[in-house]
């Protein structure tokens, strides 16, 4: 049996191919990448400490390749095939996002690498949403949508063959992996010819834009690819100068000294020419987004984040045309004053996840983990948040449905149905960060010869 290509390498082949394809399809994406690269270079040049911190934590090398994308699929079979495709690239479903909280008829997961080493090689992720026809008011239309979806096949025959092979043999050789990437890319391509009449499109659009976007086309076109910036406020400001109009507000936490979780902004979806059974029309689906990532939060930190955000949204709600955006950002900054803004406090108060490392080995026995950090023998680097945020995601969806309006709806979570569709349970992101923290701390204490402190690891985690 010949040697298999590492899934991390297949992922890099794929994310590069996807980025090249999207740059060709959506020229604004190229403009955005250039802007982000300029801002990142300027930020690093102005902040030698930040550069050092990112370099020491192994974060710098992944920055320039880092992207996330998003797709929307229509059926259980489709999302299951997505799971199979991404597994070949070392990407697994992490987290369950119920977007019905924001009135959107979808629920989602993120396919991403889960091992530390894989994340640092290439953290490429895909936010994947499954539409929920059960939430449509017009159930007759929902059944029509089901029939339309049942007639399409979003994965090529060759890709399905290669999936069977990869699953049977535990991977693909480099030659087969190349072919697999080419075939997989077909699934995510844009099609300017819809599969339905203009009339059916209009009916589905009226039910929900997202439903029309999924049901009326041959496949789940990639709808954005998002680079990671070190200064999202600079990018937000820089967009208009390059002819791009951003959404009204940056989603997520406000600007802070110690970045937490995820901040995101996007530009509105493009109106694109589409043919409906030979009749020309338009459709808006594809857009651009930028993200800034900070430290992952422990349950207590996440509860505090949710609380600060809820208080902000109760005070100010942004209108469909971006009304009250400035008030919103001001209220956000005020409410987040309650959130400690330095890494040491975030660590000591058990609000955020860290990754530990030893500097040197077998040092004299210390009295506590805190003492080892103070003496510089034990290093604590923040763990980057690798996931998404449902309220922010809803804001990104919303702005690309043509509105900046914020809304808060009731819960209608349906994780069991989602996991049945995907034929596996989604990974719990909290457990992944906690494992990295505990294992890195145990390993570092071992190297430092501090076996007597291992029992304290549980207190930290
Ligand atoms: C996905 C929107 C969510 C994010 O970064 O939170 C998202 C979509 O529009 O399909 O990409
Ligand atoms: Ni996104």
mmCIF file of C-alpha atoms and ligand atoms in Angstrom, residues 68-70 127 223-226 262 264-266 287-291 293 388 393 396-397, ligand 2:
data_model
loop_
_atom_site.group_PDB
_atom_site.id
_atom_site.type_symbol
_atom_site.label_atom_id
_atom_site.label_comp_id
_atom_site.label_asym_id
_atom_site.label_seq_id
_atom_site.Cartn_x
_atom_site.Cartn_y
_atom_site.Cartn_z
ATOM 1 C CA UNK A 68 -12.778 30.546 7.026
ATOM 2 C CA UNK A 69 -15.511 29.988 4.488
ATOM 3 C CA UNK A 70 -19.219 29.278 4.635
ATOM 4 C CA UNK A 127 -19.148 27.223 8.650
ATOM 5 C CA UNK A 223 -20.555 32.404 -0.070
ATOM 6 C CA UNK A 224 -17.508 34.031 1.537
ATOM 7 C CA UNK A 225 -13.904 33.375 2.472
ATOM 8 C CA UNK A 226 -12.652 35.326 5.438
ATOM 9 C CA UNK A 262 -14.047 36.804 17.672
ATOM 10 C CA UNK A 264 -16.225 40.192 12.518
ATOM 11 C CA UNK A 265 -17.327 42.578 9.843
ATOM 12 C CA UNK A 266 -18.419 42.052 6.254
ATOM 13 C CA UNK A 287 -19.957 38.595 0.082
ATOM 14 C CA UNK A 288 -16.715 39.377 1.884
ATOM 15 C CA UNK A 289 -15.887 39.181 5.564
ATOM 16 C CA UNK A 290 -12.923 39.890 7.863
ATOM 17 C CA UNK A 291 -12.320 38.510 11.317
ATOM 18 C CA UNK A 293 -9.546 36.385 16.747
ATOM 19 C CA UNK A 388 -17.890 31.064 15.858
ATOM 20 C CA UNK A 393 -23.081 34.867 12.779
ATOM 21 C CA UNK A 396 -23.305 38.464 9.309
ATOM 22 C CA UNK A 397 -26.154 36.478 7.742
HETATM 23 NI NI1 LIG B 2 -18.071 34.007 8.120
#
